[in-house]
PDB file of C-alpha atoms in Angstrom:
ATOM      1  CA  MET A  44     -37.989  33.321 -73.343  1.00 61.00           C
ATOM      2  CA  ILE A  45     -41.767  33.496 -72.782  1.00 70.00           C
ATOM      3  CA  ASP A  46     -43.932  34.491 -75.734  1.00 74.00           C
ATOM      4  CA  ARG A  47     -46.889  36.884 -75.587  1.00 72.00           C
ATOM      5  CA  ARG A  48     -49.416  34.146 -74.928  1.00 72.00           C
ATOM      6  CA  GLY A  49     -47.355  32.828 -72.015  1.00 64.00           C
ATOM      7  CA  ARG A  50     -47.040  36.298 -70.464  1.00 70.00           C
ATOM      8  CA  TRP A  51     -50.788  36.816 -70.784  1.00 66.00           C
ATOM      9  CA  LEU A  52     -51.433  33.454 -69.104  1.00 65.00           C
ATOM     10  CA  ILE A  53     -49.041  34.251 -66.232  1.00 66.00           C
ATOM     11  CA  GLY A  54     -50.648  37.686 -65.811  1.00 60.00           C
ATOM     12  CA  ALA A  55     -54.126  36.145 -65.732  1.00 60.00           C
ATOM     13  CA  LEU A  56     -53.052  33.553 -63.138  1.00 57.00           C
ATOM     14  CA  ILE A  57     -51.547  36.267 -60.927  1.00 67.00           C
ATOM     15  CA  ALA A  58     -54.740  38.346 -61.223  1.00 61.00           C
ATOM     16  CA  VAL A  59     -56.902  35.335 -60.292  1.00 56.00           C
ATOM     17  CA  ALA A  60     -54.634  34.531 -57.315  1.00 60.00           C
ATOM     18  CA  VAL A  61     -54.838  38.135 -56.075  1.00 62.00           C
ATOM     19  CA  LEU A  62     -58.627  38.097 -56.491  1.00 57.00           C
ATOM     20  CA  PHE A  63     -58.991  34.832 -54.546  1.00 62.00           C
ATOM     21  CA  GLY A  64     -56.632  36.166 -51.868  1.00 60.00           C
ATOM     22  CA  ALA A  65     -58.736  39.308 -51.475  1.00 58.00           C
ATOM     23  CA  ILE A  66     -61.919  37.241 -51.240  1.00 63.00           C
ATOM     24  CA  LEU A  67     -60.332  34.961 -48.635  1.00 57.00           C
ATOM     25  CA  VAL A  68     -59.178  37.924 -46.527  1.00 55.00           C
ATOM     26  CA  ALA A  69     -62.674  39.438 -46.704  1.00 56.00           C
ATOM     27  CA  LEU A  70     -64.322  36.161 -45.682  1.00 53.00           C
ATOM     28  CA  VAL A  71     -61.928  35.622 -42.783  1.00 54.00           C
ATOM     29  CA  GLY A  72     -62.596  39.167 -41.577  1.00 49.00           C
ATOM     30  CA  VAL A  73     -66.368  38.671 -41.718  1.00 43.00           C
ATOM     31  CA  SER A  74     -66.138  35.279 -40.003  1.00 43.00           C
ATOM     32  CA  ALA A  75     -63.926  36.655 -37.240  1.00 44.00           C
ATOM     33  CA  ARG A  76     -66.426  39.438 -36.595  1.00 39.00           C
ATOM     34  CA  TYR A  77     -69.217  36.894 -36.083  1.00 43.00           C
ATOM     35  CA  LEU A  78     -67.089  34.522 -34.024  1.00 49.00           C
ATOM     36  CA  THR A  79     -65.836  37.187 -31.627  1.00 51.00           C
ATOM     37  CA  VAL A  80     -68.509  37.746 -29.015  1.00 65.00           C
ATOM     38  CA  GLY A  81     -66.562  39.890 -26.569  1.00 84.00           C
ATOM     39  CA  LEU A  82     -66.444  39.875 -22.806  1.00 90.00           C
ATOM     40  CA  PRO A  83     -69.563  39.444 -20.681  1.00 93.00           C
ATOM     41  CA  THR A  84     -71.156  42.528 -19.122  1.00 93.00           C
ATOM     42  CA  ALA A  85     -70.365  42.737 -15.407  1.00 94.00           C
ATOM     43  CA  GLY A  86     -73.277  42.952 -13.004  1.00 94.00           C
ATOM     44  CA  ARG A  87     -74.431  42.244  -9.459  1.00 96.00           C
ATOM     45  CA  MET A  88     -76.885  39.990  -7.695  1.00 96.00           C
ATOM     46  CA  ASN A  89     -80.518  41.249  -7.975  1.00 96.00           C
ATOM     47  CA  GLU A  90     -79.592  43.589 -10.851  1.00 97.00           C
ATOM     48  CA  MET A  91     -81.327  43.320 -14.257  1.00 97.00           C
ATOM     49  CA  LEU A  92     -78.774  42.700 -17.013  1.00 97.00           C
ATOM     50  CA  SER A  93     -79.486  42.383 -20.730  1.00 97.00           C
ATOM     51  CA  ASP A  94     -77.820  40.061 -23.213  1.00 97.00           C
ATOM     52  CA  GLY A  95     -79.290  39.788 -26.675  1.00 95.00           C
ATOM     53  CA  GLU A  96     -83.054  39.388 -26.463  1.00 96.00           C
ATOM     54  CA  LEU A  97     -83.063  38.355 -22.798  1.00 97.00           C
ATOM     55  CA  ARG A  98     -82.819  40.266 -19.526  1.00 98.00           C
ATOM     56  CA  PHE A  99     -81.497  38.279 -16.568  1.00 98.00           C
ATOM     57  CA  THR A 100     -81.718  38.830 -12.820  1.00 98.00           C
ATOM     58  CA  VAL A 101     -79.752  36.497 -10.542  1.00 98.00           C
ATOM     59  CA  LEU A 102     -81.790  36.245  -7.339  1.00 97.00           C
ATOM     60  CA  GLY A 103     -79.565  34.022  -5.209  1.00 96.00           C
ATOM     61  CA  SER A 104     -77.351  30.968  -5.005  1.00 96.00           C
ATOM     62  CA  ARG A 105     -76.828  28.062  -2.657  1.00 95.00           C
ATOM     63  CA  CYS A 106     -74.323  25.191  -2.637  1.00 96.00           C
ATOM     64  CA  GLY A 107     -73.912  21.986  -0.666  1.00 95.00           C
ATOM     65  CA  ILE A 108     -77.043  20.301  -2.025  1.00 96.00           C
ATOM     66  CA  ASP A 109     -76.703  16.493  -2.073  1.00 96.00           C
ATOM     67  CA  GLN A 110     -79.869  15.731  -4.079  1.00 96.00           C
ATOM     68  CA  VAL A 111     -82.496  17.514  -6.171  1.00 95.00           C
ATOM     69  CA  GLY A 112     -86.026  16.240  -6.643  1.00 92.00           C
ATOM     70  CA  THR A 113     -87.476  13.471  -4.516  1.00 90.00           C
ATOM     71  CA  VAL A 114     -85.973  10.179  -3.368  1.00 87.00           C
ATOM     72  CA  GLU A 115     -88.123   8.354  -5.940  1.00 89.00           C
ATOM     73  CA  LEU A 116     -87.637  10.834  -8.770  1.00 89.00           C
ATOM     74  CA  GLY A 117     -84.530  12.932  -8.410  1.00 92.00           C
ATOM     75  CA  GLN A 118     -80.840  13.156  -9.064  1.00 95.00           C
ATOM     76  CA  LYS A 119     -77.681  12.996  -6.984  1.00 96.00           C
ATOM     77  CA  PRO A 120     -74.545  14.928  -7.972  1.00 97.00           C
ATOM     78  CA  ARG A 121     -71.074  13.524  -8.594  1.00 96.00           C
ATOM     79  CA  GLY A 122     -69.800  16.308  -6.298  1.00 96.00           C
ATOM     80  CA  GLU A 123     -72.430  18.662  -4.897  1.00 97.00           C
ATOM     81  CA  PHE A 124     -75.152  20.742  -6.461  1.00 97.00           C
ATOM     82  CA  CYS A 125     -75.031  24.513  -6.479  1.00 97.00           C
ATOM     83  CA  LEU A 126     -78.407  26.058  -7.258  1.00 97.00           C
ATOM     84  CA  VAL A 127     -78.785  29.501  -8.811  1.00 97.00           C
ATOM     85  CA  ARG A 128     -82.227  31.130  -8.762  1.00 96.00           C
ATOM     86  CA  LEU A 129     -82.877  33.577 -11.585  1.00 96.00           C
ATOM     87  CA  SER A 130     -85.493  35.504 -13.489  1.00 96.00           C
ATOM     88  CA  VAL A 131     -85.489  35.742 -17.306  1.00 97.00           C
ATOM     89  CA  LEU A 132     -87.440  38.358 -19.314  1.00 97.00           C
ATOM     90  CA  ASN A 133     -87.816  38.313 -23.112  1.00 97.00           C
ATOM     91  CA  ILE A 134     -87.174  41.912 -24.214  1.00 97.00           C
ATOM     92  CA  GLY A 135     -87.187  41.023 -27.922  1.00 96.00           C
ATOM     93  CA  ALA A 136     -89.946  41.163 -30.520  1.00 96.00           C
ATOM     94  CA  ALA A 137     -90.125  37.401 -31.130  1.00 95.00           C
ATOM     95  CA  HIS A 138     -90.409  34.301 -28.966  1.00 93.00           C
ATOM     96  CA  CYS A 139     -87.102  32.787 -27.911  1.00 92.00           C
ATOM     97  CA  LEU A 140     -85.753  29.915 -25.888  1.00 90.00           C
ATOM     98  CA  PHE A 141     -83.645  30.093 -22.739  1.00 91.00           C
ATOM     99  CA  GLU A 142     -81.077  27.313 -23.061  1.00 91.00           C
ATOM    100  CA  ALA A 143     -79.895  26.033 -19.685  1.00 89.00           C
ATOM    101  CA  THR A 144     -76.856  24.319 -21.169  1.00 87.00           C
ATOM    102  CA  ARG A 145     -75.429  27.661 -22.386  1.00 93.00           C
ATOM    103  CA  GLN A 146     -75.210  28.895 -18.785  1.00 97.00           C
ATOM    104  CA  HIS A 147     -71.992  28.368 -16.801  1.00 98.00           C
ATOM    105  CA  VAL A 148     -70.647  28.952 -13.312  1.00 98.00           C
ATOM    106  CA  PHE A 149     -66.945  29.477 -12.690  1.00 97.00           C
ATOM    107  CA  ASP A 150     -64.853  28.204  -9.803  1.00 94.00           C
ATOM    108  CA  ARG A 151     -61.776  29.842  -8.233  1.00 93.00           C
ATOM    109  CA  ALA A 152     -59.497  28.045 -10.714  1.00 93.00           C
ATOM    110  CA  GLY A 153     -61.435  29.588 -13.617  1.00 94.00           C
ATOM    111  CA  ASN A 154     -63.061  26.324 -14.708  1.00 95.00           C
ATOM    112  CA  ALA A 155     -66.399  26.725 -16.493  1.00 96.00           C
ATOM    113  CA  ILE A 156     -69.086  24.304 -15.319  1.00 97.00           C
ATOM    114  CA  PRO A 157     -72.268  24.047 -17.431  1.00 97.00           C
ATOM    115  CA  ALA A 158     -75.744  23.809 -15.960  1.00 96.00           C
ATOM    116  CA  ASP A 159     -77.186  20.316 -15.640  1.00 96.00           C
ATOM    117  CA  GLY A 160     -80.491  20.502 -17.543  1.00 92.00           C
ATOM    118  CA  ALA A 161     -82.156  17.446 -15.969  1.00 92.00           C
ATOM    119  CA  ALA A 162     -81.058  18.366 -12.447  1.00 94.00           C
ATOM    120  CA  SER A 163     -82.366  21.901 -13.037  1.00 93.00           C
ATOM    121  CA  VAL A 164     -85.863  20.518 -13.703  1.00 91.00           C
ATOM    122  CA  TYR A 165     -85.713  18.488 -10.472  1.00 92.00           C
ATOM    123  CA  ALA A 166     -84.333  21.494  -8.554  1.00 92.00           C
ATOM    124  CA  ASP A 167     -87.302  23.534  -9.752  1.00 84.00           C
ATOM    125  CA  ALA A 168     -89.786  21.008  -8.298  1.00 83.00           C
ATOM    126  CA  GLY A 169     -90.522  19.604 -11.751  1.00 73.00           C
ATOM    127  CA  SER A 170     -91.252  22.993 -13.305  1.00 78.00           C
ATOM    128  CA  VAL A 171     -90.339  23.342 -16.965  1.00 79.00           C
ATOM    129  CA  ALA A 172     -90.866  27.125 -17.056  1.00 81.00           C
ATOM    130  CA  LEU A 173     -87.278  27.730 -18.184  1.00 83.00           C
ATOM    131  CA  LEU A 174     -87.661  25.145 -20.969  1.00 82.00           C
ATOM    132  CA  ARG A 175     -90.716  26.632 -22.685  1.00 87.00           C
ATOM    133  CA  PRO A 176     -90.512  29.230 -25.482  1.00 90.00           C
ATOM    134  CA  LEU A 177     -90.545  32.690 -23.950  1.00 93.00           C
ATOM    135  CA  LEU A 178     -93.032  35.057 -25.592  1.00 95.00           C
ATOM    136  CA  PRO A 179     -92.109  38.743 -26.021  1.00 97.00           C
ATOM    137  CA  GLY A 180     -92.537  40.618 -22.741  1.00 96.00           C
ATOM    138  CA  ARG A 181     -92.900  37.395 -20.730  1.00 95.00           C
ATOM    139  CA  ARG A 182     -90.879  36.764 -17.572  1.00 95.00           C
ATOM    140  CA  VAL A 183     -90.171  33.393 -15.973  1.00 94.00           C
ATOM    141  CA  SER A 184     -88.292  32.447 -12.843  1.00 94.00           C
ATOM    142  CA  GLY A 185     -86.483  29.220 -12.222  1.00 94.00           C
ATOM    143  CA  THR A 186     -83.504  27.441 -10.749  1.00 95.00           C
ATOM    144  CA  LEU A 187     -80.401  26.201 -12.513  1.00 96.00           C
ATOM    145  CA  ALA A 188     -78.484  23.292 -10.978  1.00 96.00           C
ATOM    146  CA  PHE A 189     -74.728  22.906 -11.393  1.00 97.00           C
ATOM    147  CA  ASP A 190     -72.913  19.697 -10.430  1.00 97.00           C
ATOM    148  CA  VAL A 191     -69.614  21.012  -9.036  1.00 96.00           C
ATOM    149  CA  PRO A 192     -66.674  19.322  -7.281  1.00 94.00           C
ATOM    150  CA  LYS A 193     -66.650  19.401  -3.465  1.00 92.00           C
ATOM    151  CA  PRO A 194     -66.064  21.757  -1.764  1.00 90.00           C
ATOM    152  CA  ALA A 195     -67.776  24.315  -3.977  1.00 84.00           C
ATOM    153  CA  ALA A 196     -65.876  27.559  -4.436  1.00 91.00           C
ATOM    154  CA  LEU A 197     -67.804  29.427  -7.107  1.00 95.00           C
ATOM    155  CA  THR A 198     -66.888  32.947  -8.125  1.00 96.00           C
ATOM    156  CA  ALA A 199     -69.413  33.868 -10.831  1.00 97.00           C
ATOM    157  CA  ILE A 200     -72.141  32.811 -13.208  1.00 98.00           C
ATOM    158  CA  VAL A 201     -72.213  33.800 -16.889  1.00 98.00           C
ATOM    159  CA  LEU A 202     -75.654  33.834 -18.502  1.00 98.00           C
ATOM    160  CA  ARG A 203     -76.085  34.007 -22.281  1.00 97.00           C
ATOM    161  CA  ALA A 204     -79.083  34.561 -24.523  1.00 96.00           C
ATOM    162  CA  SER A 205     -77.310  32.709 -27.359  1.00 93.00           C
ATOM    163  CA  ARG A 206     -73.925  31.376 -28.373  1.00 91.00           C
ATOM    164  CA  VAL A 207     -73.118  34.572 -30.301  1.00 93.00           C
ATOM    165  CA  THR A 208     -73.800  37.057 -27.496  1.00 95.00           C
ATOM    166  CA  PRO A 209     -71.166  38.017 -24.903  1.00 96.00           C
ATOM    167  CA  GLY A 210     -73.341  37.239 -21.897  1.00 97.00           C
ATOM    168  CA  VAL A 211     -73.611  38.795 -18.454  1.00 98.00           C
ATOM    169  CA  ARG A 212     -71.343  37.910 -15.532  1.00 98.00           C
ATOM    170  CA  VAL A 213     -72.627  38.036 -11.949  1.00 98.00           C
ATOM    171  CA  PRO A 214     -70.329  37.369  -8.974  1.00 97.00           C
ATOM    172  CA  LEU A 215     -71.586  34.676  -6.644  1.00 95.00           C
ATOM    173  CA  GLY A 216     -69.110  35.266  -3.825  1.00 72.00           C
ATOM    174  CA  PRO A 217     -68.856  33.508  -0.477  1.00 65.00           C
ATOM    175  CA  ALA A 218     -72.610  32.844  -0.342  1.00 48.00           C
ATOM    176  CA  ALA A 219     -72.171  30.290  -3.131  1.00 44.00           C
ATOM    177  CA  ALA A 220     -69.313  28.529  -1.362  1.00 43.00           C
ATOM    178  CA  ALA A 221     -71.303  27.681   1.760  1.00 44.00           C
ATOM    179  CA  ASP A 222     -74.576  25.931   2.350  1.00 40.00           C
ATOM    180  CA  GLY A 223     -77.106  28.577   3.159  1.00 40.00           C
TER     181      GLY A 223
END
């Protein structure tokens, strides 16, 4: 039989276990809320769409590009380059950075293909406008380059202000699957 001191010790251990369990459940709930970013907002070409502190406008896309930059200073793709022209506006109160590597195009199979940062600089004729901090109210335009398998069959681009925002999804359609 357990004496009074033993019962008190067992009761205290159970109370501590329940307390730690409650704390763990609360922490998991908070973490899940911050890890779940939701689905991207659907949009259209030439439509302004906001995600976080940035407002995006996809201006056009073109695939079938076999080199960006110049012969002396450029880059060739493993497959082919698809270029997406866009405009980015900082609608926040502080400066922020547009991160090319957070941007993805999707093919018909649903594969996400990240932007190629170096190729994007070459595709933009050496401009680093998309790489500079974006002041509040400032808009920049640029081109993102994606190295995709041949033949390109892109369905959409998802643009994100940060890794914790859901992003915006813009269909690219047949215009992205053909050189033009």
